[in-house]
Coordinates of C-alpha atoms in Angstrom, one line a residue:
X13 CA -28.2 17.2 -1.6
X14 CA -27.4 15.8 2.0
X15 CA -23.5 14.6 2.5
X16 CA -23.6 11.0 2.8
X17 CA -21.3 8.6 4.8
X18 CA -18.3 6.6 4.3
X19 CA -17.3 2.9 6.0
X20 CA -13.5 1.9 5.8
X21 CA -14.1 -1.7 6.2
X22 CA -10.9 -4.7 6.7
X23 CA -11.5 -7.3 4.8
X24 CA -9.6 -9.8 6.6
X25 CA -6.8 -12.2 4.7
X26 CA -9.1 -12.7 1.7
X27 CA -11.4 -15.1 2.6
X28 CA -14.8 -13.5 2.7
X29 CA -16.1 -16.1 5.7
X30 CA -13.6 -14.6 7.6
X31 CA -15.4 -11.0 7.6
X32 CA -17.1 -9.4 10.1
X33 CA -20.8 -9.4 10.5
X34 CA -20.6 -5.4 10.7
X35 CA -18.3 -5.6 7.5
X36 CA -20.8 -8.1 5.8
X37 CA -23.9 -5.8 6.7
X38 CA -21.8 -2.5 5.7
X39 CA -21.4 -3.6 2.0
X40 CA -25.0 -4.8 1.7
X41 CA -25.6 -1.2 2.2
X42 CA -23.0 0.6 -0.2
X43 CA -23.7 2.3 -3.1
X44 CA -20.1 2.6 -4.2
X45 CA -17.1 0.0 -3.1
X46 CA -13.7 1.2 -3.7
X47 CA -11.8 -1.8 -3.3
X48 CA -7.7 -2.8 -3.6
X49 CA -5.8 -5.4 -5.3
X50 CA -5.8 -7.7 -1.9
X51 CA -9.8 -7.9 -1.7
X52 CA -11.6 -10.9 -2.4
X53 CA -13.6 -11.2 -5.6
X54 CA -15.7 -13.2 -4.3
X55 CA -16.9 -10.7 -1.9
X56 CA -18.6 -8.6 -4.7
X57 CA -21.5 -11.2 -4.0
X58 CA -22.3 -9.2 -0.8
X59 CA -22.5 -6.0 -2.2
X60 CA -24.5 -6.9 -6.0
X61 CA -26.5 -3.2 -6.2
X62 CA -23.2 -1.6 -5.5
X63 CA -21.0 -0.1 -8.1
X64 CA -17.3 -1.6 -7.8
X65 CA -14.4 0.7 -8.4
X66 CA -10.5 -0.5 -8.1
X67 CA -8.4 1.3 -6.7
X68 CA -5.5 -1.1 -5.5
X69 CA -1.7 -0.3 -5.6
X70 CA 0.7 -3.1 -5.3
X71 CA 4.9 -2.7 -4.6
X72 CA 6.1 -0.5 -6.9
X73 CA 3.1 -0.3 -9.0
X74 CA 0.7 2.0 -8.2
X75 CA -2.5 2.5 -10.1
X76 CA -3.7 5.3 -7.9
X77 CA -1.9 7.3 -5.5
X78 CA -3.2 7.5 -1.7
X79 CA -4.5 11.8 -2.6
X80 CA -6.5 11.2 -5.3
X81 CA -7.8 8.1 -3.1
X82 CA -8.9 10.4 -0.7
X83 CA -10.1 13.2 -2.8
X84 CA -12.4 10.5 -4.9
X85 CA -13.9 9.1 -1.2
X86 CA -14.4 12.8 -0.2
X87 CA -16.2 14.1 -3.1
X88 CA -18.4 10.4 -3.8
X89 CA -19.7 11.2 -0.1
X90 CA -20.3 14.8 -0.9
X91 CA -22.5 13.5 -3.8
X92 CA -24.7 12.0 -1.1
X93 CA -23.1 8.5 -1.4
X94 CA -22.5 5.7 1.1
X95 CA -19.3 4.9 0.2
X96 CA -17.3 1.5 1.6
X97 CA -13.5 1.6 1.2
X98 CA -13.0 -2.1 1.5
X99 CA -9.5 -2.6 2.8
X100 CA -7.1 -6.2 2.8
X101 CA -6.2 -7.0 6.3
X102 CA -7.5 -4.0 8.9
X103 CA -7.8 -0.7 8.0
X104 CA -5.3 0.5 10.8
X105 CA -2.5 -2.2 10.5
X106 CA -0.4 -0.4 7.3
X107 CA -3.1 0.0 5.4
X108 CA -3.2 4.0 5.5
X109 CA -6.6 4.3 6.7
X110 CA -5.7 6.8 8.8
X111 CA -5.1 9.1 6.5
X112 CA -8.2 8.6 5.0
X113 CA -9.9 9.1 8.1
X114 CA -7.9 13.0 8.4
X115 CA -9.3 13.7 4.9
X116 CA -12.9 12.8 5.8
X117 CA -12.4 14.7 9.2
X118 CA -11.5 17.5 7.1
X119 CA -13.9 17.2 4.7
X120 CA -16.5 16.9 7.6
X121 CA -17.9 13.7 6.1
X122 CA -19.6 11.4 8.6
X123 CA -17.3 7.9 8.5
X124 CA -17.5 4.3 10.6
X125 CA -14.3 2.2 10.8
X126 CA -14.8 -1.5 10.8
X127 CA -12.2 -3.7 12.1
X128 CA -10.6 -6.8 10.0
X129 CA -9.0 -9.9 10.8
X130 CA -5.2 -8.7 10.2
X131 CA -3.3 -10.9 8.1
X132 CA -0.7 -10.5 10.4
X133 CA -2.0 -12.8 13.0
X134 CA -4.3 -14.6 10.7
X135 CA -1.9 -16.0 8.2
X136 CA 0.5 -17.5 10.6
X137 CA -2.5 -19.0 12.5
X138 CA -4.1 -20.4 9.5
X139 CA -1.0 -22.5 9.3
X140 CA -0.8 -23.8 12.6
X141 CA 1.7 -21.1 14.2
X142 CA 0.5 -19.0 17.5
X143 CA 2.8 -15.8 17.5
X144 CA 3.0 -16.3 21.2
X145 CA 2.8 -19.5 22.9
X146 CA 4.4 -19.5 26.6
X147 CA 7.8 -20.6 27.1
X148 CA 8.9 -19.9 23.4
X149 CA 7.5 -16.3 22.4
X150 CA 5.8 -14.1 24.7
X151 CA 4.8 -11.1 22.3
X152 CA 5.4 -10.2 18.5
X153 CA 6.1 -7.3 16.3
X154 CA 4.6 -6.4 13.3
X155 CA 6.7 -4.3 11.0
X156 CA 6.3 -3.5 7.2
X157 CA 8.9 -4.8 4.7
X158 CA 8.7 -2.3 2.2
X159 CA 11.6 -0.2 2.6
X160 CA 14.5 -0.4 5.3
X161 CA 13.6 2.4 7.3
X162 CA 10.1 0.6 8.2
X163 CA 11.4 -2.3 9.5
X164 CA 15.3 -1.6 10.5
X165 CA 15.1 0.5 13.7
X166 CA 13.0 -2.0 15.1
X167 CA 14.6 -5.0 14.1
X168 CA 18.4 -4.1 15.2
X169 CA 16.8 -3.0 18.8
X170 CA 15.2 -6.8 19.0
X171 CA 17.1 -9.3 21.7
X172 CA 17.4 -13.1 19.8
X173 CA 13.9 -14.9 19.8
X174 CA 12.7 -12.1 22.6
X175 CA 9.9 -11.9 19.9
X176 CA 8.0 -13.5 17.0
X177 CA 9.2 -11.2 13.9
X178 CA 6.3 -10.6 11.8
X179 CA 7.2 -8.9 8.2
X180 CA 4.0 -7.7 6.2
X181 CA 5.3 -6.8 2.6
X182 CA 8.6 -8.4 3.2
X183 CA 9.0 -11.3 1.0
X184 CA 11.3 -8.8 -1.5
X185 CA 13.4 -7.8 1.5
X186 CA 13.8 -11.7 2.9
X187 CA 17.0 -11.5 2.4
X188 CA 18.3 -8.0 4.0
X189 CA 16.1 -8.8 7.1
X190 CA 17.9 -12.0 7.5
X191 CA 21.1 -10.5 7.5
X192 CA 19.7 -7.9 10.2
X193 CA 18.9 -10.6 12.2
X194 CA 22.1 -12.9 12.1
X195 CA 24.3 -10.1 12.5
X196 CA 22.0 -8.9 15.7
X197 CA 23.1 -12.5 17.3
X198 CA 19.4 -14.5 16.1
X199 CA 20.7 -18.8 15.8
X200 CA 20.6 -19.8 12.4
X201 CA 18.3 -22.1 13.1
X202 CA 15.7 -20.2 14.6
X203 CA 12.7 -21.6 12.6
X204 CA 11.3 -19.7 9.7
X205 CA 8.3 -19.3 7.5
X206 CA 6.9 -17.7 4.2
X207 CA 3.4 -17.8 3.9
X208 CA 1.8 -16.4 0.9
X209 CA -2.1 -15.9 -0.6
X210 CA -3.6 -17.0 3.2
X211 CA -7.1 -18.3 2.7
X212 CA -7.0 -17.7 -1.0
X213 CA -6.6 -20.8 -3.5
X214 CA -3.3 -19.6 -4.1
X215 CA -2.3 -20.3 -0.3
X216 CA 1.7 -21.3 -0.3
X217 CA 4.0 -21.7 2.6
X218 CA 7.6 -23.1 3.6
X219 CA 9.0 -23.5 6.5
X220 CA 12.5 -23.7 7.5
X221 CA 15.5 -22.6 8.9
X222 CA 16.4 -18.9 9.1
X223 CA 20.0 -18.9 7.8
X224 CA 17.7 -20.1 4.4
X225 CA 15.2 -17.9 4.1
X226 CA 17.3 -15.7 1.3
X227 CA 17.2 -18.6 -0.8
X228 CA 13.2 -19.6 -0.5
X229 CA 12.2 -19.8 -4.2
X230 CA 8.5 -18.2 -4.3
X231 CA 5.8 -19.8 -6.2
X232 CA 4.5 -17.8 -9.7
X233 CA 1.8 -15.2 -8.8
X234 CA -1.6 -16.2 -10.4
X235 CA -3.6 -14.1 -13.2
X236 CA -4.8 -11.2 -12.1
X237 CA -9.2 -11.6 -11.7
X238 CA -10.8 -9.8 -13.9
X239 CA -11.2 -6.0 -12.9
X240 CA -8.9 -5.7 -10.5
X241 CA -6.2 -4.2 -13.2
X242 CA -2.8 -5.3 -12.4
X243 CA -1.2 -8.5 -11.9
X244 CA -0.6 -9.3 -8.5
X245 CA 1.6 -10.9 -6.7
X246 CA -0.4 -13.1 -3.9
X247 CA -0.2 -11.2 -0.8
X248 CA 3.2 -13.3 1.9
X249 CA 4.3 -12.2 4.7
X250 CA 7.4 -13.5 6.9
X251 CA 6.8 -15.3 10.2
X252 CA 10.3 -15.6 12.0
X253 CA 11.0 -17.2 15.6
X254 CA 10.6 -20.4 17.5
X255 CA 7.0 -20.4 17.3
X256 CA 7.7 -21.6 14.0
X257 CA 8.2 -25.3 14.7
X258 CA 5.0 -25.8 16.2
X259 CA 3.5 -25.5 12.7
X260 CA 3.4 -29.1 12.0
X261 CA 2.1 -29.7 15.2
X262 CA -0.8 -27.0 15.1
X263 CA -1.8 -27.3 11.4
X264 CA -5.1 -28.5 10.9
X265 CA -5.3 -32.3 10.2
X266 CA -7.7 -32.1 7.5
X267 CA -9.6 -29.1 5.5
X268 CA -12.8 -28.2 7.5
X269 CA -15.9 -28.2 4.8
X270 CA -19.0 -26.7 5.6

């Protein structure tokens, strides 16, 4: 039996318009998907013939740990399979996809990364805010929310407003990454945002002033669809910095229908 091939495709924010054409033509191909808890259901329409197998892990609840993720890739491959690991956001951008790629590398298993729309960029545009617009924020940082050390070495080294402050998995740690910031010298007022569920139905956001951001009362998560196992929480991220304000004014006037 010859080895067959794995894809690790990004699925973008959720919306499955806002794949690639390399992603869409990858899962027309698969014979097995091994998707998480952030991918659309809706993109199971591009990959019919293909055998669905969820294998998503949310905060704190983890259905399957990242080994046994790569051991079942590795040996589906070895069984002659194309395998697509379909990926929320972009495989690279702390979504452990490179440690998936060091297991197929060691497995010697042929594998093709294909690139996603990052959430972290995506979300905040999809609601009208650039994370760097000249004259208020001339680069960003992306940092993870899920434990202190991810995002606090970073964070206490950042000038006031010398960035856009973008916190993937953060909307549990709102609060301790506000204090980090007041106490490194950020204004109060320096504009904020929680954006949750980009492009899905359950898309949520408020905007406001930083000094209230511990406060922001998130909406309920939605059910779970079925087969993907747990309930999850719709995906937020934090968008702090005066790019912020210029969400009202960039926000799409209407909906955009096809």
């Amino acid at each position: 039996m010859s080895v067959g091939r794995v894809t690790l495709v990004g699925a973008g924010p959720g919306d499955p318009e806002l794949l690639t054409v390399r992603a869409v033509k990858r899962l027309a191909e698969a014979d097995l998907v091994l998707y998480d808890a952030l991918s659309s259901p809706e993109a199971r329409q591009l990959a019919p013939e293909a055998r669905w197998f969820f294998v998503g892990k949310r905060a704190g609840r983890h259905s399957m740990g990242q080994d046994t993720i790569n051991r079942l890739i590795v040996r589906e491959a070895q069984r002659g399979r194309h395998v697509v690991r379909l990926k929320s956001g972009d495989p690279f951008v702390l979504g452990r996809g490179g440690e998936e790629v060091l297991a197929l590398i060691a497995a010697g298993i042929p594998f093709e990364v294909v690139p996603g729309v990052t959430s972290a960029i995506a979300a905040p545009e999809l609601a009208g805010i650039p994370v760097t617009h000249r004259g208020l924020a001339p680069g960003f940082v992306v940092v993870s929310g899920h434990a202190e050390a991810a995002y606090a070495g970073i964070l206490d080294s950042l000038a006031p407003e010398a960035a856009t402050v973008i916190v993937l998995m953060g909307l549990a740690a709102r609060a301790e990454i506000t204090r980090r910031l007041l106490a490194r010298g950020w204004p109060a007022h320096t504009p904020a945002a929680v954006l949750v569920g980009a492009t899905t139905p359950a898309a949520w956001r408020w905007t406001g002033p930083l000094v209230s951001l511990p406060a922001v009362e998130l909406p309920e998560p939605p059910p779970a669809p079925p087969g993907y196992g747990l309930l999850p929480r719709a995906p937020g991220i934090l968008v702090i910095g005066p790019v912020v304000g210029l969400a009202e004014t960039f926000a799409p006037s209407s909906p955009v229908t096809d």
